[in-house]
mmCIF file of C-alpha atoms in Angstrom:
data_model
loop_
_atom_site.group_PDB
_atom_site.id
_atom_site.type_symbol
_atom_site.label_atom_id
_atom_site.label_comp_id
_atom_site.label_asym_id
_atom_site.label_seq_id
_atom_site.Cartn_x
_atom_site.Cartn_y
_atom_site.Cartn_z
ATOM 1 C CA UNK G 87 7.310 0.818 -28.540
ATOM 2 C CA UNK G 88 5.175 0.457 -25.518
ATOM 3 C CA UNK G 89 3.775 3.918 -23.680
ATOM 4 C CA UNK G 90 4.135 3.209 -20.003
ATOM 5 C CA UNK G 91 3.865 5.452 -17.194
ATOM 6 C CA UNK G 92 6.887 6.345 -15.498
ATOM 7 C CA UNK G 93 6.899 4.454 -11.759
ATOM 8 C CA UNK G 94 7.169 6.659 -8.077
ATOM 9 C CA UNK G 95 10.372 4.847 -6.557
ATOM 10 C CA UNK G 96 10.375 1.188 -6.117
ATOM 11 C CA UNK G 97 8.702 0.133 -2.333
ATOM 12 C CA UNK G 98 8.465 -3.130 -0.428
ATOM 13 C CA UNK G 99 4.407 -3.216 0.627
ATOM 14 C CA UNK G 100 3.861 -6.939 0.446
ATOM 15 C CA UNK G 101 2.910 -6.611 4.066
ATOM 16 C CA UNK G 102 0.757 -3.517 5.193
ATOM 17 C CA UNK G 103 -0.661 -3.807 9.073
ATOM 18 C CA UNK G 104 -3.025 -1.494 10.403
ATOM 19 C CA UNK G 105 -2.762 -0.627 13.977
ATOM 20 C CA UNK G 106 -5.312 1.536 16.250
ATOM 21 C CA UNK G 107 -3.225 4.689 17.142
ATOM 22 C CA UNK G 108 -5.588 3.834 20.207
ATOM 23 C CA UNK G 109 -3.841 0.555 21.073
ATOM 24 C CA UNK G 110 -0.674 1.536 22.994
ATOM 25 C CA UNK G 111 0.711 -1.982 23.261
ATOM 26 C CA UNK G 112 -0.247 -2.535 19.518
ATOM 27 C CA UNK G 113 1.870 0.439 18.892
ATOM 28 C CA UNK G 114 4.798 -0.698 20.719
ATOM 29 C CA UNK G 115 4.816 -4.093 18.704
ATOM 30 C CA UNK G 116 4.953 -2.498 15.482
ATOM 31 C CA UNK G 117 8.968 -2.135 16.326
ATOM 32 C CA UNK G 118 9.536 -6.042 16.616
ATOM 33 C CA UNK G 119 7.114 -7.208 13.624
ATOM 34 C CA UNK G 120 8.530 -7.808 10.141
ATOM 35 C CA UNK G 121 5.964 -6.051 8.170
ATOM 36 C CA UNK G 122 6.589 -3.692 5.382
ATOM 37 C CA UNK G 123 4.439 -1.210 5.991
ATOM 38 C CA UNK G 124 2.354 0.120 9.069
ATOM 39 C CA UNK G 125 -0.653 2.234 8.636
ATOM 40 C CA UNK G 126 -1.489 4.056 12.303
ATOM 41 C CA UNK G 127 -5.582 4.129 12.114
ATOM 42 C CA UNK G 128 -7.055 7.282 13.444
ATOM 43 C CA UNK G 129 -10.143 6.459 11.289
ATOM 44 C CA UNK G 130 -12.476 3.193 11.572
ATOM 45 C CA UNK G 131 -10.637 1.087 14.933
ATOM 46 C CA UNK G 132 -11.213 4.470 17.274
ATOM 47 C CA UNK G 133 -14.254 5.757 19.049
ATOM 48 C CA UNK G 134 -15.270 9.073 18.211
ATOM 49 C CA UNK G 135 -14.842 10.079 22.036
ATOM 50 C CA UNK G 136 -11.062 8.474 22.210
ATOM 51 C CA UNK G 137 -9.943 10.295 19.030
ATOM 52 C CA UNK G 138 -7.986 13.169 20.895
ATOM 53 C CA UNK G 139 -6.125 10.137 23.043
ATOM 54 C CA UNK G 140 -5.373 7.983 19.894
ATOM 55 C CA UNK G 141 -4.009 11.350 18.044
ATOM 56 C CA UNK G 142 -1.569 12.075 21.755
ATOM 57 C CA UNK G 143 -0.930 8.646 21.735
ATOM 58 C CA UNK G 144 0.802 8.761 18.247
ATOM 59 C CA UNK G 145 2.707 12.214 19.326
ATOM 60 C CA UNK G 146 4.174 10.344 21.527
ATOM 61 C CA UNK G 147 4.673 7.225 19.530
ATOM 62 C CA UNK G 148 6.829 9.318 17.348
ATOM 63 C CA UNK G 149 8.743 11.449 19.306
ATOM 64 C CA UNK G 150 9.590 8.388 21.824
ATOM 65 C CA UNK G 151 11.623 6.020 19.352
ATOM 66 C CA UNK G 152 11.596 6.390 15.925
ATOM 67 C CA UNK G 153 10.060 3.332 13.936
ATOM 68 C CA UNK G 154 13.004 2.007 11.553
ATOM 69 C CA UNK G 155 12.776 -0.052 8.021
ATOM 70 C CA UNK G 156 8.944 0.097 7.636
ATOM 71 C CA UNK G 157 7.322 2.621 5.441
ATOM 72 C CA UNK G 158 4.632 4.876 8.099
ATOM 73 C CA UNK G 159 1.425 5.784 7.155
ATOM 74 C CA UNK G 160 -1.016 7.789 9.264
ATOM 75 C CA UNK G 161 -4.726 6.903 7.892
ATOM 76 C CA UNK G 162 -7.388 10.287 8.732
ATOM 77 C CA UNK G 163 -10.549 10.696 9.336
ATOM 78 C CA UNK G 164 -12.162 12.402 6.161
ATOM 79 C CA UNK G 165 -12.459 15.957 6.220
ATOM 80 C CA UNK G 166 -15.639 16.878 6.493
ATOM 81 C CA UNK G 167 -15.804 15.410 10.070
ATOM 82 C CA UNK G 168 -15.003 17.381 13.082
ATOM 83 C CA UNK G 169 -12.267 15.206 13.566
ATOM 84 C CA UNK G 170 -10.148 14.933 10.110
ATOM 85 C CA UNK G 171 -8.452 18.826 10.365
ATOM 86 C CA UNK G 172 -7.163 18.036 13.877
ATOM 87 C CA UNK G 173 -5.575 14.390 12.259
ATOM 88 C CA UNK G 174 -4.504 16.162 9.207
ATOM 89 C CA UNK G 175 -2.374 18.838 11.880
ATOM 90 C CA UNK G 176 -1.035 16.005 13.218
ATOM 91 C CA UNK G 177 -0.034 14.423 10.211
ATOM 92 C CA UNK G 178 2.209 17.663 9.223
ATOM 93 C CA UNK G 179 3.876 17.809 12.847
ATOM 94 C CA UNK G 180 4.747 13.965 12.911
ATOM 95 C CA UNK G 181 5.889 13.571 9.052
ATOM 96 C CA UNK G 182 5.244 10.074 8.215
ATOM 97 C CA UNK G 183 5.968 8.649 5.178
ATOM 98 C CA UNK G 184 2.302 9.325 4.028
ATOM 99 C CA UNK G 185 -1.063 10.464 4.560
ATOM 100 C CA UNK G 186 -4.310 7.259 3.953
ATOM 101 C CA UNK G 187 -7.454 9.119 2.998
ATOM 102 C CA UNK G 188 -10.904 7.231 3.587
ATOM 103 C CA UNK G 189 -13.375 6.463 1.451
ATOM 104 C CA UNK G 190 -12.074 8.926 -1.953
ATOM 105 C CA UNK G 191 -14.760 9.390 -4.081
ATOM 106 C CA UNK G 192 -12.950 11.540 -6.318
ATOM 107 C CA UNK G 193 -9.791 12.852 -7.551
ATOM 108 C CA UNK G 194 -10.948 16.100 -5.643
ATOM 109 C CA UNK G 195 -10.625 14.399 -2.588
ATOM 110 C CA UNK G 196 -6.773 13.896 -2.840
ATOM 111 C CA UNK G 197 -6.031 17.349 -4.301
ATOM 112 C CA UNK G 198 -8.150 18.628 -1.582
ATOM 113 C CA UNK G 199 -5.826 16.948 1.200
ATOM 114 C CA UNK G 200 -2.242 17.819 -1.307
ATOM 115 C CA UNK G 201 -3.084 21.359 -0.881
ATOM 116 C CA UNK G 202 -3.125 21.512 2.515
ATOM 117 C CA UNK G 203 0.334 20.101 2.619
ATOM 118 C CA UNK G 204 1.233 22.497 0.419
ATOM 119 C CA UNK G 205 0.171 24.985 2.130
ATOM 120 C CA UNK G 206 1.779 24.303 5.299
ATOM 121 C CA UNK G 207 5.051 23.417 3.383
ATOM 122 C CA UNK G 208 4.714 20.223 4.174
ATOM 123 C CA UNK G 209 7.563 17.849 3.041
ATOM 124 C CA UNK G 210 7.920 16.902 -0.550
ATOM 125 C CA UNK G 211 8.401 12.857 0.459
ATOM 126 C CA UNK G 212 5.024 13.179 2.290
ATOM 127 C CA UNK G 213 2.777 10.895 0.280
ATOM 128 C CA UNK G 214 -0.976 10.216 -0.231
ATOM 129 C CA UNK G 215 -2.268 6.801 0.269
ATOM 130 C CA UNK G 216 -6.362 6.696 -0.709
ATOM 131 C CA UNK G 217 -8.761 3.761 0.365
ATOM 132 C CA UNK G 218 -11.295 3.054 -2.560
ATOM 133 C CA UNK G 219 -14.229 1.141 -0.732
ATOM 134 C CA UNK G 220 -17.254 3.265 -1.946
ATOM 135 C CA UNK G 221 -18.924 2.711 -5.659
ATOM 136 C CA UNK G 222 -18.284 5.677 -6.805
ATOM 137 C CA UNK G 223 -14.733 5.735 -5.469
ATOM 138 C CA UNK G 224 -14.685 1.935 -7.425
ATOM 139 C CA UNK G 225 -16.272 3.615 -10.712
ATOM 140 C CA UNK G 226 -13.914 6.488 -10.555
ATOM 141 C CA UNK G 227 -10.464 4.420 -10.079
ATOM 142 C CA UNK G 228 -8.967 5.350 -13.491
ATOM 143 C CA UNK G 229 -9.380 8.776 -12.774
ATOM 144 C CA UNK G 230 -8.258 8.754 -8.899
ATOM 145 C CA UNK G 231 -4.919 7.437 -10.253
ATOM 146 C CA UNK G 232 -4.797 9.931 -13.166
ATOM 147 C CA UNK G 233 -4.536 12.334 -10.855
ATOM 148 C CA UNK G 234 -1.571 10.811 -9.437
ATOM 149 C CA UNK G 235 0.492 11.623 -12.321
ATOM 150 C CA UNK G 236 -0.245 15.415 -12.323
ATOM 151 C CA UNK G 237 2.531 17.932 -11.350
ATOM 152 C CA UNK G 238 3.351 17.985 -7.727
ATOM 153 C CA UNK G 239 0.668 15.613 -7.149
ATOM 154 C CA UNK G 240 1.903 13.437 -3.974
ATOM 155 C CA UNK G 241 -0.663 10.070 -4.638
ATOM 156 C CA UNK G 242 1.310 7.007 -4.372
ATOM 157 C CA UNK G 243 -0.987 4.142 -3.616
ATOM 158 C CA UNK G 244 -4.396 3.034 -3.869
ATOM 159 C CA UNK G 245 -5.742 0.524 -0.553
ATOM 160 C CA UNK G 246 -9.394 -1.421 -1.416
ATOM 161 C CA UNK G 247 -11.771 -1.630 1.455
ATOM 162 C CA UNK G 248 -14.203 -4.244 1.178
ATOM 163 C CA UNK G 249 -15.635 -4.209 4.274
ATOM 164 C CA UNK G 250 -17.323 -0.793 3.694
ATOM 165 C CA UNK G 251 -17.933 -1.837 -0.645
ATOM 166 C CA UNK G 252 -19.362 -4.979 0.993
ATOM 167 C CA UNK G 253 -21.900 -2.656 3.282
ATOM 168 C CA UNK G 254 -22.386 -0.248 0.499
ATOM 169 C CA UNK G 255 -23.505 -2.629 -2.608
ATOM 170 C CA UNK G 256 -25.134 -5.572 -0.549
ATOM 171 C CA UNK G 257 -22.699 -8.051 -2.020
ATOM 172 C CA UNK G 258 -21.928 -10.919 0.698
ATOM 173 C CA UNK G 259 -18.480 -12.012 1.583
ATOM 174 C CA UNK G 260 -18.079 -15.456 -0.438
ATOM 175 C CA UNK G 261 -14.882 -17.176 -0.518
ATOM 176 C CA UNK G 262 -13.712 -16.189 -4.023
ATOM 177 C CA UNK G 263 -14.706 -13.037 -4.007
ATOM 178 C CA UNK G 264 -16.232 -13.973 -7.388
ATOM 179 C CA UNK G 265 -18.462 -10.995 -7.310
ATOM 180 C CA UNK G 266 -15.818 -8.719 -6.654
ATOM 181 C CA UNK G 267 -12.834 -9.455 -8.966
ATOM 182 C CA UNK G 268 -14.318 -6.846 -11.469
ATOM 183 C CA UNK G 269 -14.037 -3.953 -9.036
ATOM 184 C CA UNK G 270 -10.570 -5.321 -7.655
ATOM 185 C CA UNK G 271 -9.108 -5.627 -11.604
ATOM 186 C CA UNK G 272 -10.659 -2.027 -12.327
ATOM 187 C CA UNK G 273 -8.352 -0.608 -9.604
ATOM 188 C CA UNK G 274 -5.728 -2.933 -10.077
ATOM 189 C CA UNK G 275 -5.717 -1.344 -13.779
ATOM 190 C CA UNK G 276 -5.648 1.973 -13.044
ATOM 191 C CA UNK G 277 -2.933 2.253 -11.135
ATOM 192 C CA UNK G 278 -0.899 -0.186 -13.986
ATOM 193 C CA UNK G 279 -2.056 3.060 -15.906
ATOM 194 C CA UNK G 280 -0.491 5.904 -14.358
ATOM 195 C CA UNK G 281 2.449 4.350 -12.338
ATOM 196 C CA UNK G 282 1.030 3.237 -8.868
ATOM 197 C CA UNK G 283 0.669 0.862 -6.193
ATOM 198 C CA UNK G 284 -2.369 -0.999 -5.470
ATOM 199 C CA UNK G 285 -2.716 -2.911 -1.943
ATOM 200 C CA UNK G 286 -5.514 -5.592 -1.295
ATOM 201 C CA UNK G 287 -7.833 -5.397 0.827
ATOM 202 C CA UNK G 288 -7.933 -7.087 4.673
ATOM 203 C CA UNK G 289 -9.232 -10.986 5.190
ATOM 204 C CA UNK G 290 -10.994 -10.280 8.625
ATOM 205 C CA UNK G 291 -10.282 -13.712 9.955
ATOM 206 C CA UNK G 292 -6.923 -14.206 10.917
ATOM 207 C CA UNK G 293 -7.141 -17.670 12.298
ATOM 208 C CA UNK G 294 -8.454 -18.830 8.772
ATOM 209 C CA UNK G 295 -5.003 -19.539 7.682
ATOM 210 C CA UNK G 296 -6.106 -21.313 4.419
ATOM 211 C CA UNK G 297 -8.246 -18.667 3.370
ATOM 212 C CA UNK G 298 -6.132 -15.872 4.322
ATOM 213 C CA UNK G 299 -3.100 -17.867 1.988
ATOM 214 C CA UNK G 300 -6.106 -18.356 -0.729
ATOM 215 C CA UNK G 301 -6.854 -14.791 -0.900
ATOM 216 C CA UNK G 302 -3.356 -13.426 -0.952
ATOM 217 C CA UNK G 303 -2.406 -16.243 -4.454
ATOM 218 C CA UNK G 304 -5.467 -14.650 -5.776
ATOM 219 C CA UNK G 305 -4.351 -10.790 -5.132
ATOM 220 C CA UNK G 306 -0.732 -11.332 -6.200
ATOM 221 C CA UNK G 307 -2.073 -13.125 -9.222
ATOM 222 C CA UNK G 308 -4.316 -9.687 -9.866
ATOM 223 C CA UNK G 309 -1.197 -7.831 -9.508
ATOM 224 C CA UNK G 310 -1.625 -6.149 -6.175
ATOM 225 C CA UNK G 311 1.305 -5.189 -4.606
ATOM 226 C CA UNK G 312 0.918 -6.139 -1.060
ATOM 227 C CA UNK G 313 -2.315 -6.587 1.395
ATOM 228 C CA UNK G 314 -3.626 -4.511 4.269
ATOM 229 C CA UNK G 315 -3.342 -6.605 7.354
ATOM 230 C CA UNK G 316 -5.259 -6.692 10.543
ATOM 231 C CA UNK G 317 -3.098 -8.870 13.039
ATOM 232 C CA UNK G 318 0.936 -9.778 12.957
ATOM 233 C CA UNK G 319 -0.166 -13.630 12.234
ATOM 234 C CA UNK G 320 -0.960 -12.532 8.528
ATOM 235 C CA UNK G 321 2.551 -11.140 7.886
ATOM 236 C CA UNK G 322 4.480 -14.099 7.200
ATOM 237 C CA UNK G 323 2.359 -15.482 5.051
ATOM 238 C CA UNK G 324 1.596 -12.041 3.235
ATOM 239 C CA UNK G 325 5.470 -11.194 2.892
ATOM 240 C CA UNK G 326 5.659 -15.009 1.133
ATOM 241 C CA UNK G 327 2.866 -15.027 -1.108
ATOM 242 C CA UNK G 328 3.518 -11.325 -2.163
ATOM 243 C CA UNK G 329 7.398 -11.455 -2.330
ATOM 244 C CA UNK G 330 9.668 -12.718 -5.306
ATOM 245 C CA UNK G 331 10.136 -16.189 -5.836
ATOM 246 C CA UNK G 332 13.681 -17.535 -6.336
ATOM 247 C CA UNK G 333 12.738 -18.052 -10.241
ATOM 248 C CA UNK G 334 11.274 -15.106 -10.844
ATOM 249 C CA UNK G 335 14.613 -13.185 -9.640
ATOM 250 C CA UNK G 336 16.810 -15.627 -11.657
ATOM 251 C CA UNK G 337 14.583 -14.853 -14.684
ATOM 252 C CA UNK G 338 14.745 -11.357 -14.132
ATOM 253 C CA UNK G 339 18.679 -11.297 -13.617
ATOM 254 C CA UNK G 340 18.727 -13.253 -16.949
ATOM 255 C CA UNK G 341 16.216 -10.107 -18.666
ATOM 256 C CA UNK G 342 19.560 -7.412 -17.182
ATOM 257 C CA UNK G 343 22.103 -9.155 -18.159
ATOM 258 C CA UNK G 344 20.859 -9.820 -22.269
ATOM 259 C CA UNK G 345 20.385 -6.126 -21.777
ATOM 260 C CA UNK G 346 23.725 -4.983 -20.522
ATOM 261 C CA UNK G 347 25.223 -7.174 -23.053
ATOM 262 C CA UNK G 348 27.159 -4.518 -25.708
ATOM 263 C CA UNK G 349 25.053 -6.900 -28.693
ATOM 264 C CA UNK G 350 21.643 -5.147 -27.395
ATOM 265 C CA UNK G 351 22.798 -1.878 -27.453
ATOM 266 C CA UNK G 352 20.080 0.066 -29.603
ATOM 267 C CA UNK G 353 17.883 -2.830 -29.490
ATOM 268 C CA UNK G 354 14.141 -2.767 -27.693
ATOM 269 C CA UNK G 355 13.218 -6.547 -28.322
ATOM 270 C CA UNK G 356 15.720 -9.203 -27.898
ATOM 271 C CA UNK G 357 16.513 -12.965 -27.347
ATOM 272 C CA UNK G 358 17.000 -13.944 -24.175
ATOM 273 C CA UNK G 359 16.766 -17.627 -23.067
ATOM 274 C CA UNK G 360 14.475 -19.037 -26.020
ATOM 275 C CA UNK G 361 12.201 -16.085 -26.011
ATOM 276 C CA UNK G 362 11.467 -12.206 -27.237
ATOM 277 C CA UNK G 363 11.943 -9.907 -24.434
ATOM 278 C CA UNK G 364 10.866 -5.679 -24.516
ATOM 279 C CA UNK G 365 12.525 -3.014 -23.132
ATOM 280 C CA UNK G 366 9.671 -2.705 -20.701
ATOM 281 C CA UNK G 367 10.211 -6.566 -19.475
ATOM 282 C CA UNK G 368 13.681 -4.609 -18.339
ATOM 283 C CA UNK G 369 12.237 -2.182 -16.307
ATOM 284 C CA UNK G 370 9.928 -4.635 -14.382
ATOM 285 C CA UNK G 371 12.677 -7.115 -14.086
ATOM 286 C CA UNK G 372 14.727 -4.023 -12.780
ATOM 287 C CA UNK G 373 12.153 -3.520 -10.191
ATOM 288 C CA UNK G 374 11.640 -7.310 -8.976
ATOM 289 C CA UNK G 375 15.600 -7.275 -8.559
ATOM 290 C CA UNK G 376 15.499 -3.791 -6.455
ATOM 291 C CA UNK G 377 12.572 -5.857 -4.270
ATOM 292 C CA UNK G 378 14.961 -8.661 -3.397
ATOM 293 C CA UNK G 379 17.616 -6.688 -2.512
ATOM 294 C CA UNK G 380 15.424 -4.171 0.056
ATOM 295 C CA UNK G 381 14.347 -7.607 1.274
ATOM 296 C CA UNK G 382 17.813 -9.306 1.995
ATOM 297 C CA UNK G 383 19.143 -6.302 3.343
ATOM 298 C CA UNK G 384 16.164 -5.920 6.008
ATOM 299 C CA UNK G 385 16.597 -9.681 6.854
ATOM 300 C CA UNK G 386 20.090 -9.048 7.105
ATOM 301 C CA UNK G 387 19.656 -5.831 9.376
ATOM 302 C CA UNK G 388 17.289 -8.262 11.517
ATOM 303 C CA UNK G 389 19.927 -10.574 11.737
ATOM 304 C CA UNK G 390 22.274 -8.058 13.315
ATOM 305 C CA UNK G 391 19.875 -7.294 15.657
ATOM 306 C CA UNK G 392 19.135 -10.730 17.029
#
C-alpha cells in the first residue's frame, strides 16, 4: 500500500498574480480579474523609500472592500531588513489568507516567521507561502517542505523565483529552461513528499504569448500547481493550461464511481475501464473533481455578476 502524505485542503492556484501593494490602480483591478490567487508584493516591485505608502496603501485596500473568491497572499520583505517586522505587523492586522516569505534558505526561516504568528495569536487559517530562488533554498527543498508537515506548522506552498536563481548561479534565460528543469523537479518533488503545493515561476514577457503558453505545458507537465503571474494577460491562458481538461474529469469521475461501487468495498486495486487503479488514484481523482467544481461555481458566481 502506498505511504503518501496527507494533503492541506484542496485550492484552485492555477493562476497566481502578483501586484505592487504600491500600484493603487493595480490594486483596484485585482477585484474584476479572474485569477485564482493574488499575492500583494511588499518585497521586490517597491522602492525601499515607498515601503511605508505601499504597506498604508494595503490597510486601506483591505478595510475598503473586501477582495472575494481569490485566495490573498501578502509577500514580506525578509526579516532581517528594517523593513520585514513592520510588513509582518501588517500581515497580523489585515489577515490574509497567507504570509510569502522571500528567498527561504532554510526550514528555519519559516518556523522563524510561524512563531511570530503564534505569538501574536495569529489565526490558525493564516498560511505560509515561501519563494525558493536562492541555491541553497533549491538544495534544501526536501527539507523546506518537511517542515511543512510538522505540528502546527502553517507552510502551504512553495513559489520558484528564477529571476533571482538566474542572478545567483549565472545560468541564462533559454527558452526551455533546459538548465533548470533539475532544480524545478527537485522542488516539484518535495512538496509531492510532504503534501504541498508548488507554483511556477513568472515568464517576464507577457506579450510573448507562445512562450508564455510553452512554459506553462511544460510546468503543468512537471506537476506544478499553478504559475506566478506578472500582468492580467497571462491569466487566461494560465487558468487553461493549468486547469482540468474535460477528459481528465470524466476519467476521474469513472476512478469514484468503481470505488463507490459496493464490489470494491475492502479492495485497494481495482478494474476500472480496462485498467488497475490504487486507492491513491482515488484520492487524486477526488481532488481533480473538487478543482472543477471550485471552478464552475466561480464562473457561475461571475455569471451572476455580469
Amino acid at each position: 500500500m502506498s505511504r503518501n502524505p496527507t494533503p492541506r485542503s484542496v485550492r484552485l492556484r492555477r493562476s497566481v498574480l502578483s501586484v505592487p501593494a504600491i500600484n493603487l490602480r493595480a490594486l483596484e483591478k485585482t477585484h474584476a480579474v479572474d485569477c485564482d490567487a493574488v499575492i500583494f508584493d511588499l518585497e521586490d516591485s517597491v522602492a525601499p523609500e515607498k515601503k511605508a505608502e505601499a504597506r498604508e496603501n494595503l490597510r486601506n485596500f483591505f478595510s475598503a472592500r473586501p477582495l472575494q473568491g481569490k485566495e490573498r497572499i501578502i509577500r514580506i520583505n525578509d526579516l532581517s531588513t528594517n523593513f520585514g517586522l513592520a510588513d509582518m505587523e501588517l500581515v497580523i492586522a489585515l489577515n490574509p489568507d497567507a504570509v510569502l516569505l522571500p528567498k527561504v534558505d532554510e526550514p528555519q526561516d519559516v518556523m522563524a516567521v510561524g512563531d511570530l504568528l503564534s505569538e501574536a495569536d495569529a489565526a490558525e487559517d493564516l498560511r505560509i507561502w515561501a519563494m525558493i530562488e536562492t541555491p541553497r533554498g533549491i538544495l534544501n527543498a526536501a527539507v523546506i517542505a518537511e517542515a511543512g508537515r510538522t505540528p502546527g506548522s502553517r507552510l502551504d506552498c512553495l513559489v520558484v523565483g528564477l529571476n533571482d536563481l538566474r542572478k545567483e548561479t549565472g545560468v541564462l534565460p533559454q527558452p526551455g529552461r533546459s538548465y533548470l528543469v533539475p532544480w524545478l523537479m527537485q522542488v516539484v518533488l518535495a512538496v509531492s513528499a510532504y503534501g504541498l503545493d508548488a507554483i511556477d515561476s513568472v515568464f517576464n514577457d507577457f506579450r510573448d504569448e507562445q512562450g508564455f503558453d510553452a512554459e506553462c505545458l511544460q510546468g503543468r507537465a512537471m506537476g506544478f500547481a499553478g504559475k506566478m503571474l506578472i500582468h492580467p494577460a497571462q491569466i487566461e491562458p494560465a487558468n487553461r493550461h493549468f486547469g482540468p481538461d474535460p477528459a481528465a474529469i470524466a476519467e476521474a469521475e469513472a476512478i469514484i464511481s468503481a470505488f463507490a461501487d459496493p464490489a470494491s468495498d475492502g479492495l485497494n486495486v481495482i478494474n476500472a475501464g480496462g485498467r488497475m487503479v490504487e486507492r491513491l488514484h482515488l484520492v487524486q481523482a477526488e481532488s481533480l473533481v473538487h478543482k472543477a467544481r471550485l471552478i464552475a461555481a466561480r464562473q457561475a458566481a461571475a455569471r451572476k455578476t455580469m
